Coordinates of C-alpha atoms (C1' of nucleotides) in Angstrom, one line a residue:
Chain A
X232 CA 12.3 2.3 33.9
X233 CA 12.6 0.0 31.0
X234 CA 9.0 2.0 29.7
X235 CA 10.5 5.2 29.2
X236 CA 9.9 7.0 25.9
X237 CA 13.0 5.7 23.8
X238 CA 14.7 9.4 22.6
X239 CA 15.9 9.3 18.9
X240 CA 19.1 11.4 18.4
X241 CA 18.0 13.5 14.9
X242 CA 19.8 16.6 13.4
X243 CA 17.3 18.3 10.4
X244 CA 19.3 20.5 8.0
X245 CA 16.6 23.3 7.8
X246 CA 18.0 24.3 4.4
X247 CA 17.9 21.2 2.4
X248 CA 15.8 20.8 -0.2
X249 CA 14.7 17.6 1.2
X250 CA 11.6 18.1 3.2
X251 CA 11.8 17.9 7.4
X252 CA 9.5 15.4 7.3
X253 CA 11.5 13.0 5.3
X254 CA 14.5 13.8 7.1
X255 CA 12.9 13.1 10.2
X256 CA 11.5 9.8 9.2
X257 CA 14.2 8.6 7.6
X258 CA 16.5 9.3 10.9
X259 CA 13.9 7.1 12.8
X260 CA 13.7 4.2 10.0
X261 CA 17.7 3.9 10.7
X262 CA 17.5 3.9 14.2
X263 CA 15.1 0.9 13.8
X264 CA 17.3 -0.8 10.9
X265 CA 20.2 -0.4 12.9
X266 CA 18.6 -1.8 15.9
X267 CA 19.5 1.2 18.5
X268 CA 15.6 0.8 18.2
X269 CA 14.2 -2.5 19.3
X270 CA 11.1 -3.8 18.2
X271 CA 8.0 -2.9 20.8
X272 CA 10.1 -0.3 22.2
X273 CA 7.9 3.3 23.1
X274 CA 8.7 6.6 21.3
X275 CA 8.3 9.4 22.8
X276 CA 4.5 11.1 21.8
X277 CA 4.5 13.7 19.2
X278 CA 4.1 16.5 20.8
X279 CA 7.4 16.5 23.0
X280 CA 9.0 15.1 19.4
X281 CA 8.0 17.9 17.5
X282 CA 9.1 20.3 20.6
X283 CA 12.6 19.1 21.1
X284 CA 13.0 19.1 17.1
X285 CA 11.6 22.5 16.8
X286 CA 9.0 21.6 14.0
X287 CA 5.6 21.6 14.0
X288 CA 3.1 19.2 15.4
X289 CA 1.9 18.1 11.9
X290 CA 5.7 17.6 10.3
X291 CA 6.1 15.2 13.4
X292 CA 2.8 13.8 12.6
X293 CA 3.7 13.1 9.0
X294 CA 7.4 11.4 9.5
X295 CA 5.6 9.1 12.2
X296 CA 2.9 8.8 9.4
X297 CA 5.0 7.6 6.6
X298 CA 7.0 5.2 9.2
X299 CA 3.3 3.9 9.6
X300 CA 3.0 3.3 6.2
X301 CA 5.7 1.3 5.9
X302 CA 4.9 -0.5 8.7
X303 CA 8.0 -0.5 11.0
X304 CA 5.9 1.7 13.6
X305 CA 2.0 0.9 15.1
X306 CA 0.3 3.3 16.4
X307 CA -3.1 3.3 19.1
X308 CA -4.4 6.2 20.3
X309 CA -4.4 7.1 24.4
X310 CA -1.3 4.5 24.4
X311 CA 1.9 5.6 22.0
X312 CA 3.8 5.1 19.2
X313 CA 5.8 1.7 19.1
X314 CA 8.5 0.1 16.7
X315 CA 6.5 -2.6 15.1
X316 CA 7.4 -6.4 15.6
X317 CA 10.2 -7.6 13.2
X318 CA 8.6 -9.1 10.3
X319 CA 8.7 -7.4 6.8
X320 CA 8.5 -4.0 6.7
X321 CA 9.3 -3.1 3.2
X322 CA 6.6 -2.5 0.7
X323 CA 6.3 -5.2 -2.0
X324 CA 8.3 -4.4 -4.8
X325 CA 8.0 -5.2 -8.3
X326 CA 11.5 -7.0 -8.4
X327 CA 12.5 -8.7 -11.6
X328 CA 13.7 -12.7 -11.2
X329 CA 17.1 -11.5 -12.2
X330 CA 17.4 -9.0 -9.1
X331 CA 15.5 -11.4 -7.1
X332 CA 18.1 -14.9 -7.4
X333 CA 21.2 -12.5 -7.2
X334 CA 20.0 -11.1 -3.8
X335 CA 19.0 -14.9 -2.7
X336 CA 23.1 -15.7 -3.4
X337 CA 22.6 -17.9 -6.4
X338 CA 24.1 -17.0 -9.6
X339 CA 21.5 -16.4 -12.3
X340 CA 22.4 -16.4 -16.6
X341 CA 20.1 -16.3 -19.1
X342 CA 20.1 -17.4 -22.9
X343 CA 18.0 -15.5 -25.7
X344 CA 16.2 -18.5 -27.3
X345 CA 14.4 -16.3 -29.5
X346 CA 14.1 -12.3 -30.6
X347 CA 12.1 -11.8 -33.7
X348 CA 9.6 -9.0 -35.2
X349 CA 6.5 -9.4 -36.4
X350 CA 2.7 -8.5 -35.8
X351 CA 1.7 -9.2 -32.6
X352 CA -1.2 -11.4 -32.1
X353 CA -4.5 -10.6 -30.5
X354 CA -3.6 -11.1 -27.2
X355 CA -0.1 -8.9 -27.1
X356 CA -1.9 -6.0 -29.3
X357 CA -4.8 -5.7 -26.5
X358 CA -2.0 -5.8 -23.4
X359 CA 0.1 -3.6 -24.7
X360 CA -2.7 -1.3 -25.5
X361 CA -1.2 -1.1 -29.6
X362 CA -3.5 0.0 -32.7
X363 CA -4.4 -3.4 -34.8
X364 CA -1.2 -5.0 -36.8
X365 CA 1.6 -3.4 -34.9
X366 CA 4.8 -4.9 -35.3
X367 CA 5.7 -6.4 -31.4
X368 CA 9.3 -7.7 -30.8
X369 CA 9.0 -11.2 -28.8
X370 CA 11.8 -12.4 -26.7
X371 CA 11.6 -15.9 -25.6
X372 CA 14.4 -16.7 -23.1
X373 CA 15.4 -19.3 -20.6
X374 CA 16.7 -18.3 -17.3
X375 CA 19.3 -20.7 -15.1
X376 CA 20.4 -20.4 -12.0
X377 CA 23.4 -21.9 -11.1
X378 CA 23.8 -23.6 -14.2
X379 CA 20.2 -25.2 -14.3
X380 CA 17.4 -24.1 -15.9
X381 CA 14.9 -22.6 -14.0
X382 CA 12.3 -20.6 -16.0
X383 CA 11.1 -20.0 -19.9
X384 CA 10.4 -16.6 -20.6
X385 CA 8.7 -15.2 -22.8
X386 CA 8.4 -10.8 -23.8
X387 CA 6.1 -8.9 -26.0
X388 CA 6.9 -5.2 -26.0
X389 CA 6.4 -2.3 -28.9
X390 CA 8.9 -1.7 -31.2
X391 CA 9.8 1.5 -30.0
X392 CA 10.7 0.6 -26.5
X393 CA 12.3 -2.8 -26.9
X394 CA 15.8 -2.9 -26.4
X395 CA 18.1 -4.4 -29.0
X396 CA 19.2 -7.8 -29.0
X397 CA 22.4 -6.7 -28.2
X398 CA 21.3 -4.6 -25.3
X399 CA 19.3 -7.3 -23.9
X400 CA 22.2 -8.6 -22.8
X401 CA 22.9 -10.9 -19.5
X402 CA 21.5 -9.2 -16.6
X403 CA 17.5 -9.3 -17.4
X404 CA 15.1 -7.2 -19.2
X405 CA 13.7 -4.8 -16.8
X406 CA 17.7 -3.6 -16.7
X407 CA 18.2 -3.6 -20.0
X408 CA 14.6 -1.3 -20.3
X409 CA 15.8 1.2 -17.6
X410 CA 19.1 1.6 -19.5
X411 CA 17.0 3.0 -22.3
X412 CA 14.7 5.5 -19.7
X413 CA 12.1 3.5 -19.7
X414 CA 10.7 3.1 -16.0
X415 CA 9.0 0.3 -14.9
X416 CA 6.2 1.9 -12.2
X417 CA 3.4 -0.6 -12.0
X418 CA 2.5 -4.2 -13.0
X419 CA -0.5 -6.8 -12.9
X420 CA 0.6 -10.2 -12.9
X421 CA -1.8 -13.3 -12.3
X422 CA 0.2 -16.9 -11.3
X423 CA -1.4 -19.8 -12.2
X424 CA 0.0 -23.3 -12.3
X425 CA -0.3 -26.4 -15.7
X426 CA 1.7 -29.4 -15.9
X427 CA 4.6 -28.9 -18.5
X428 CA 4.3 -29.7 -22.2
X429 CA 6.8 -32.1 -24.2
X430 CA 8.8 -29.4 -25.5
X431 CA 8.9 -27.2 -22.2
X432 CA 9.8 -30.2 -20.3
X433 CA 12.9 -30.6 -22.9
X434 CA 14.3 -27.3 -23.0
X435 CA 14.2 -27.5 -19.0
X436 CA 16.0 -30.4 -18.7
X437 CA 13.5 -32.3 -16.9
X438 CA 10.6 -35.1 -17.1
X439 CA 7.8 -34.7 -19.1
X440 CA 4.6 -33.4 -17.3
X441 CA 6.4 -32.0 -14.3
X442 CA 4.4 -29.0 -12.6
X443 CA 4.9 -25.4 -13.6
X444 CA 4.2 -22.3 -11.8
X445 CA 2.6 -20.4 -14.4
X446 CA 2.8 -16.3 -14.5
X447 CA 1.4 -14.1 -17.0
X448 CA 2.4 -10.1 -16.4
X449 CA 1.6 -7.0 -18.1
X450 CA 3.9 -3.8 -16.2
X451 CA 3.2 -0.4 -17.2
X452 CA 5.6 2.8 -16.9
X453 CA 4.6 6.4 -14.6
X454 CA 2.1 7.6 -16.8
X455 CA 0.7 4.5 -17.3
X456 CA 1.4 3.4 -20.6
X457 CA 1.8 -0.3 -21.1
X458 CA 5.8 -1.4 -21.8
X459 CA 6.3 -5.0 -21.8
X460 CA 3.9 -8.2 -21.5
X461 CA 5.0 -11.4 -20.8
X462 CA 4.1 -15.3 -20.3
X463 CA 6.8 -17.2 -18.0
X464 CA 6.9 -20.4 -16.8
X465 CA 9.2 -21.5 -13.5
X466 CA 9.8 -25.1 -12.7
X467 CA 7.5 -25.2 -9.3
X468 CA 10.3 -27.7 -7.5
X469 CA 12.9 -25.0 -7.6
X470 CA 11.3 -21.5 -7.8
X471 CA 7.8 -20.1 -5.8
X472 CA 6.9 -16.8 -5.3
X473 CA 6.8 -15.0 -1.5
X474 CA 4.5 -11.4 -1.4
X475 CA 3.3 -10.2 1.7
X476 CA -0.4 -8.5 1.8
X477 CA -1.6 -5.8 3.7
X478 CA -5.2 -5.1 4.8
X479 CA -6.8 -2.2 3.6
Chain B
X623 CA -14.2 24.1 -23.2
X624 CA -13.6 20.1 -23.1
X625 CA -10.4 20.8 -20.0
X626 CA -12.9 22.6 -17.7
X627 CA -12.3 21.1 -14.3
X628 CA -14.7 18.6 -13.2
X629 CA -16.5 19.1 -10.0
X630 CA -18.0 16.4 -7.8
X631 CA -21.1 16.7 -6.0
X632 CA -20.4 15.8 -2.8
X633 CA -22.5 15.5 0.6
X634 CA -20.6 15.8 3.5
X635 CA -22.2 14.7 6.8
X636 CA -20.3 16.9 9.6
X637 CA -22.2 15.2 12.3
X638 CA -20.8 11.6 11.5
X639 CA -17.9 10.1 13.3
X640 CA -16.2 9.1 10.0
X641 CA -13.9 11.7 9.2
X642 CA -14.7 14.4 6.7
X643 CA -11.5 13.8 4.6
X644 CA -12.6 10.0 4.2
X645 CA -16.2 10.7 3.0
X646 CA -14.8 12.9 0.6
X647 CA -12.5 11.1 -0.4
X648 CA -14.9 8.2 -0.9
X649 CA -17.2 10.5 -2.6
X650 CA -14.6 11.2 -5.1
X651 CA -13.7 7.4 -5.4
X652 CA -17.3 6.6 -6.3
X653 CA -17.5 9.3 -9.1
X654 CA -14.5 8.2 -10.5
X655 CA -16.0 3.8 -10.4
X656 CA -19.3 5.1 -11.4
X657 CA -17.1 6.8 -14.6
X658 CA -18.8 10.0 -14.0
X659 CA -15.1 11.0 -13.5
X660 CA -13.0 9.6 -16.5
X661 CA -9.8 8.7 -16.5
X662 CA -7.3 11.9 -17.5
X663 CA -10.2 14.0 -16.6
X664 CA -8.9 17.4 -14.1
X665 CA -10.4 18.1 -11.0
X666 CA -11.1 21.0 -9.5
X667 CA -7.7 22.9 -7.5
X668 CA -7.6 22.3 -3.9
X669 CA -8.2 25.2 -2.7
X670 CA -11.3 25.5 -4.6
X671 CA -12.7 22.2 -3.9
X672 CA -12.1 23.2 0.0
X673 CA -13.8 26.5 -0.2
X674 CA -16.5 25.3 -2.0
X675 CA -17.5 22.1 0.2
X676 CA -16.6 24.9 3.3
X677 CA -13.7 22.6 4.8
X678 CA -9.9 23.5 5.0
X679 CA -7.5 23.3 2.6
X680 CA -5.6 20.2 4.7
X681 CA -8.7 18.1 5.0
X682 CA -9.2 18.7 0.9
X683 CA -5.6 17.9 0.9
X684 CA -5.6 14.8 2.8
X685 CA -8.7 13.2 0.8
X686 CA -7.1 14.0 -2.5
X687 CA -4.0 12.5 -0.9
X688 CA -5.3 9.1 0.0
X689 CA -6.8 8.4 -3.7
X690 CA -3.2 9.3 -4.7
X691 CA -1.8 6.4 -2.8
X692 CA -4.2 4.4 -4.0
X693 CA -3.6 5.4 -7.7
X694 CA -6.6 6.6 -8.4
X695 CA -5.6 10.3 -8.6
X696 CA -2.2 11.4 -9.9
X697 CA -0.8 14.9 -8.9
X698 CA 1.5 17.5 -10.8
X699 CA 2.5 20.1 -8.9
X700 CA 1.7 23.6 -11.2
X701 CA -0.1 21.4 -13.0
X702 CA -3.0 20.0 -11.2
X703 CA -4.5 17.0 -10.2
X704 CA -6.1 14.1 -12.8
X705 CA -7.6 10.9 -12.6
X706 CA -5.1 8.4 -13.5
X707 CA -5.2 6.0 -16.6
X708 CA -7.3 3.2 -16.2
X709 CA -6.0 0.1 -14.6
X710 CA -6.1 -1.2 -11.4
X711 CA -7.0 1.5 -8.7
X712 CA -7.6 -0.7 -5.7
X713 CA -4.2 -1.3 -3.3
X714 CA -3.4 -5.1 -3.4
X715 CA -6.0 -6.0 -0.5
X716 CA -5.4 -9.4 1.8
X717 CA -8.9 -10.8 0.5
X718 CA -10.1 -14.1 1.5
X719 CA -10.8 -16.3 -0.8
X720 CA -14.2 -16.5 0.0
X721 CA -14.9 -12.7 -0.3
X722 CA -12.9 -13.1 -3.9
X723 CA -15.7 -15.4 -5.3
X724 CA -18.4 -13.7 -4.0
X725 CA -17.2 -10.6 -5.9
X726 CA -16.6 -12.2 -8.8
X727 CA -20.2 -13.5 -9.0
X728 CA -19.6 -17.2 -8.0
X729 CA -21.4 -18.7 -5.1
X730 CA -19.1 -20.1 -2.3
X731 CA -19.5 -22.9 -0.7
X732 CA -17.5 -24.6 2.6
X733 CA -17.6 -27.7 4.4
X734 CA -15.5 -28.4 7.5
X735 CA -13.4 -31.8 6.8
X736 CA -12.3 -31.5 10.4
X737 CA -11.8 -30.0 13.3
X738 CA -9.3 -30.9 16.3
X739 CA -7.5 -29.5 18.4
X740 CA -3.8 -31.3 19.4
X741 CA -0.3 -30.3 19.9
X742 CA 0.5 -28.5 17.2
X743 CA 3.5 -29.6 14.8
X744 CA 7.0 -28.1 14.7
X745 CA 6.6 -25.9 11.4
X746 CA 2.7 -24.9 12.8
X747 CA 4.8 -23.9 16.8
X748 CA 7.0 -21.8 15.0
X749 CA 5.2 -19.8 12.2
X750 CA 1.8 -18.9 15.0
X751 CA 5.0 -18.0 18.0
X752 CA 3.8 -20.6 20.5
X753 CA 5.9 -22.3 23.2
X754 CA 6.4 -25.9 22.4
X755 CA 3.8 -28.5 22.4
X756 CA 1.0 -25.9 22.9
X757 CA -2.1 -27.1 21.8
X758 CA -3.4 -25.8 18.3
X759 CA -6.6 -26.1 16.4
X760 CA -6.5 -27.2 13.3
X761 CA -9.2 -27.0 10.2
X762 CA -9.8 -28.9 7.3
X763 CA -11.9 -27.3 5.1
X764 CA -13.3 -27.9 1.3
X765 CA -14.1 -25.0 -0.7
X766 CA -16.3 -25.0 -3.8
X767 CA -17.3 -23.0 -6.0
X768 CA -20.9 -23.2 -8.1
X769 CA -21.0 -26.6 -6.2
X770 CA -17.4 -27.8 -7.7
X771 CA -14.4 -28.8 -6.1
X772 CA -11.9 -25.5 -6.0
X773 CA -9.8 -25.9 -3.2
X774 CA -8.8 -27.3 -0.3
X775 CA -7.8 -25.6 2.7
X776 CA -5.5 -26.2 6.5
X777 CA -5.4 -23.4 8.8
X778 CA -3.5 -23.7 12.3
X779 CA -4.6 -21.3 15.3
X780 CA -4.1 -21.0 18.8
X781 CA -6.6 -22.3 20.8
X782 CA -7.5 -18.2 22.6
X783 CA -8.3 -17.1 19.1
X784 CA -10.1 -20.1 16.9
X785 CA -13.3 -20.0 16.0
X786 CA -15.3 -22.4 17.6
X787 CA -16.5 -25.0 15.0
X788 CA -19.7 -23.6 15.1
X789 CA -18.7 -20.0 14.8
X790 CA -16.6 -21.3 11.6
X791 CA -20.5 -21.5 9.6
X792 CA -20.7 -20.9 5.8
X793 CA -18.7 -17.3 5.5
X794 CA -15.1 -18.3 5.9
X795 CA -12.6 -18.4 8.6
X796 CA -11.4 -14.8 8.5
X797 CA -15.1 -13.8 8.8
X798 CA -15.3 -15.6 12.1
X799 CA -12.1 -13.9 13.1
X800 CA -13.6 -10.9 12.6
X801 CA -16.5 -11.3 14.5
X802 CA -14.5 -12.5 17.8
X803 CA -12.7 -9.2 17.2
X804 CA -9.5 -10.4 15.7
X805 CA -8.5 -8.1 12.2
X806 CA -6.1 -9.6 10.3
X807 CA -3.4 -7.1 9.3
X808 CA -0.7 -8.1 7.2
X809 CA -0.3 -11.9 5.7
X810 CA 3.1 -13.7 4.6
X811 CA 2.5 -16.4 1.5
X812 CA 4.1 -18.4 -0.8
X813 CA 2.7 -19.3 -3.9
X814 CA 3.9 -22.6 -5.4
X815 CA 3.0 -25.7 -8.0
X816 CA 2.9 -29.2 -7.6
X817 CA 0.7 -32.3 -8.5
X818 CA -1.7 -33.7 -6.6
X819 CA -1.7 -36.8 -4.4
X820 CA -3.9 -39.4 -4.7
X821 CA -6.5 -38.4 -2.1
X822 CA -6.2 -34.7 -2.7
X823 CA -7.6 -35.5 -6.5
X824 CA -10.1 -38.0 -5.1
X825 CA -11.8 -34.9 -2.5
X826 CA -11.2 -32.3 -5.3
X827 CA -13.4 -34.8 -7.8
X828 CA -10.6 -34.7 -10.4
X829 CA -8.2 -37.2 -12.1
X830 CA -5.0 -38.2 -10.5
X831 CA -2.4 -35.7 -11.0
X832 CA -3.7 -32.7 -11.6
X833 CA -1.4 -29.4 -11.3
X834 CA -2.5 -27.6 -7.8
X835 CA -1.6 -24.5 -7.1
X836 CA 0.3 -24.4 -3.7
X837 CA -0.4 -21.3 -1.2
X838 CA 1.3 -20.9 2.5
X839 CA 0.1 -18.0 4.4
X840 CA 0.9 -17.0 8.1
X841 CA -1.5 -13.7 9.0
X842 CA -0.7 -11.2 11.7
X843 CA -2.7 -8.3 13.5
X844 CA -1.8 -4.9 13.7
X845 CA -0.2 -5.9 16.7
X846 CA 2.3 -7.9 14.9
X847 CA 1.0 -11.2 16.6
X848 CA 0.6 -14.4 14.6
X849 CA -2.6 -15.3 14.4
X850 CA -3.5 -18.0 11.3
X851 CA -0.9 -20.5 9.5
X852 CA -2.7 -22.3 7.1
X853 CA -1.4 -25.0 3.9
X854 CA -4.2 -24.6 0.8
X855 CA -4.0 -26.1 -2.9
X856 CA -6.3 -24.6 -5.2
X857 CA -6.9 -26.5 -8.7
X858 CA -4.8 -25.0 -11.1
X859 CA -7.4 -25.0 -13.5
X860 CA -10.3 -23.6 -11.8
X861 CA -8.1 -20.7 -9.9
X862 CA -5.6 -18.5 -9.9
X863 CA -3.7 -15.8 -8.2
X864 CA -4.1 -12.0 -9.3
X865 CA -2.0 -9.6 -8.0
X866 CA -0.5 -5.9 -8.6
X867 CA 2.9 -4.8 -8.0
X868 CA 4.6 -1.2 -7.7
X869 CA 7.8 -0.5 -7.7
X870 CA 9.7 1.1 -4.9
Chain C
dC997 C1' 10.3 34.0 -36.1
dG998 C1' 12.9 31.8 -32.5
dC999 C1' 14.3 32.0 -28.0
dA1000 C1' 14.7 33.4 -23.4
dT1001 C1' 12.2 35.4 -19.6
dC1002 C1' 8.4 36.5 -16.7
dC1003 C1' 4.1 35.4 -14.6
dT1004 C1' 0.2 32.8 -13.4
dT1005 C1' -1.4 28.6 -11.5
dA1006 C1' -1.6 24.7 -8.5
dT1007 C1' 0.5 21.8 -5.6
dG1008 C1' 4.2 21.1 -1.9
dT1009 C1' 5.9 22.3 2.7
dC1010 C1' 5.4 24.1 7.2
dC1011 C1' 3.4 26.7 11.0
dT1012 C1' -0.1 27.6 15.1
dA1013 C1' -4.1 26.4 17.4
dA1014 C1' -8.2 23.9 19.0
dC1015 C1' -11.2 20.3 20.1
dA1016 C1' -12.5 15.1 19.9
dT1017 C1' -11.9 10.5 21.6
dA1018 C1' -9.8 6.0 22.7
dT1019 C1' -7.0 3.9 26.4
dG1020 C1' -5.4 2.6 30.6
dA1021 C1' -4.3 3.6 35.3
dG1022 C1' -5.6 5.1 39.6
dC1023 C1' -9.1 6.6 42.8
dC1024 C1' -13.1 6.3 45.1
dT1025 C1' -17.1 4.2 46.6
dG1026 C1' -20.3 0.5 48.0
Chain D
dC341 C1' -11.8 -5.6 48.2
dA342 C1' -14.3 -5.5 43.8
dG343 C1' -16.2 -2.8 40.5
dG344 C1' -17.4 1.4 38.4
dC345 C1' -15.9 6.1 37.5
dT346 C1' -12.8 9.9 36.7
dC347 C1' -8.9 11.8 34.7
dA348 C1' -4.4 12.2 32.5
dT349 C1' -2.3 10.9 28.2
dA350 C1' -1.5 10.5 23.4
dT351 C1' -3.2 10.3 19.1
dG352 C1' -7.0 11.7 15.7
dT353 C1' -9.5 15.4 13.3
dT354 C1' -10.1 20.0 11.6
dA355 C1' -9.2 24.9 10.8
dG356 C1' -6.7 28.8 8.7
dG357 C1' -2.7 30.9 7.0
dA358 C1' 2.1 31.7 4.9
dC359 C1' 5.7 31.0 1.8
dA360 C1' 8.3 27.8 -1.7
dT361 C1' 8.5 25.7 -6.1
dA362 C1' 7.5 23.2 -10.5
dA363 C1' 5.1 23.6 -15.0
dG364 C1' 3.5 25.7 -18.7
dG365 C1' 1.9 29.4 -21.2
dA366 C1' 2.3 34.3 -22.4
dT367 C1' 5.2 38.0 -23.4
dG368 C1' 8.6 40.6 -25.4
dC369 C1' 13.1 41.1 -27.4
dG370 C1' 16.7 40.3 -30.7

DNA sequence: CGCATCCTTATGTCCTAACATATGAGCCTG
DNA sequence: CAGGCTCATATGTTAGGACATAAGGATGCG
């Protein structure tokens, strides 16, 4: 029967410190990456899971829950656990443009325009959650990909946290930030769009007046303090930005 | 003592169908919007919040755990468990458009540019998963906001799950969807820039060549199935995109 | 007085055990 | 044979208990 209750080959090493759950799921997310489990096809139910594993009902529960999560399984009730259709079923992550043009194959560089300290304005001192007057390094920078420009950056961040001008470096901020410790963890980030002004249409080598993709972020590290906030601009005809939603 | 742990007041109805874990947890959430909760403020241990609302320690566990995930709480183990710093506590949710003005105290308003139904094109076949040539309904729809121009909007379905024209009414198309039983899931889009054509500025009430804000979205069900393609531009200067990232 | 160690605390992991309920298939009746 | 009903199935909810482990403070020793 082409129905039956696909069988996932899983071996759990009791005395890891990683926890059976998380071994479990894991196992099952590479059975579906690797394809050995097709989407729509029927896992077995929990309860014969957890048997032939030896864990309990609950550990079983909790891999097939985090799988869930994830969204490479669905779930319904009286019917069974499937592998979800193929579509995305990574979390959105808070990728930097760097990361993000290297992994599409093009070949990103970037040129410091600007680094300079001085007290930040209004704006910067209220992201970045600063007392009144505090010196803010700025960064403006313009990012190409292969060879043409593509985006105008600009970065606010404390004094304490910024990397150096030379640490800054080629391969993008957020890198240069996690070479210090400092984790990004969280960021809000609203996208607007304006048509370019005189000077932003020079420096990108285009037309006055052409449309930019406007985005304005403020991320924030684990404990929540505020690191870095920025103001970019993209050139809308090469760059747009993909996120996929979930329902809550 | 100022680090005496808070504790909620909670009512929990046992003889509801919603969950006990969820109305605590939404208990909880409410203290914390309400303020009544502050951020950094500790809660109560587990197993004291359990024994004293009389439920077990897993369903005290489990409502704790979901405003974790929603970063609302944040755990350390031997430590306990505190509201986290302020920001954004509310998972990026698919929101229509519609529900978005409401909430931020505008008042929406649609009207239905068209409505046919005809072989759908190419790009529309492929992103809603139909054979070739089946017939799709499309929807033209203006959407203002305070009685101005905001956006304009294109959605593709197929013909089993559209709304009828009269079913579309004043509250937005994923409202209607709803209502015939169809819960949008998970949603692809990409956000982009451009200007705006000639008629585009003439329906939006705005001079020629204004910056738009582009949006593409294809919306699936739990299911996985492809219910909704739809093409909007949004005036750039009356709109834009907020959204919240975390990093994997 | 500084430093290492122990101990308390609270969460993390894992188990067994019921009962509730949505779903779909198959049976049974009219 | 159609339509409603029953029942098996698989997941959802809840309980109660045991042991592991990280964090931080208290303790005691050199």
């Amino acid at each position: 029967m082409a129905d039956d209750p696909a069988v996932v080959r899983v071996e759990l090493d009791r005395s890891s410190p990683v926890p059976l759950y998380h071994q479990l799921a894991t196992a099952i997310e590479h059975a579906i990456e690797t394809g050995s489990l097709p989407p729509g096809r029927r896992l077995e139910n929990e309860i014969a899971l957890a048997k032939r594993l030896r864990v309990s009902r609950p550990t079983a529960r909790r891999a097939l829950q985090e799988l869930v999560d994830l969204g490479m399984l669905v779930r319904k009730r009286g019917v069974g656990t499937q592998v979800a259709p193929v579509r995305v079923r990574r979390k959105v992550d808070l990728s930097s443009l760097y990361d993000d043009l290297q992994r599409s194959g093009r070949h990103p560089t970037t040129s410091v325009l600007e680094y300079s300290v001085a007290p930040g304005t209004a704006e910067v001192i209220e992201a970045l959650e600063l007392p009144a007057e505090a010196d803010v390094v700025t960064i403006r920078r313009i990012r190409l990909a292969d060879g043409e420009p593509l985006a105008l950056m600009t970065n606010h961040l404390a004094l304490e946290v910024a990397p150096s001008y030379e640490e800054l470096g080629e391969s993008g901020l957020y890198h240069a930030l996690r070479q210090r410790g400092v984790e990004i963890h969280m960021a809000h980030q609203q996208i607007g769009a304006r048509i370019a002004t005189a000077s932003e249409a020079r420096l990108l080598e285009e037309k006055p007046k052409v449309a930019l993709l406007t985005m304005e972020r403020t991320a924030y590290d684990a404990a929540g303090r505020a690191i870095e906030h920025g103001q970019h601009v993209y050139l809308a005809s090469r760059y747009s930005f993909s996120t996929t939603l979930f329902a809550s």
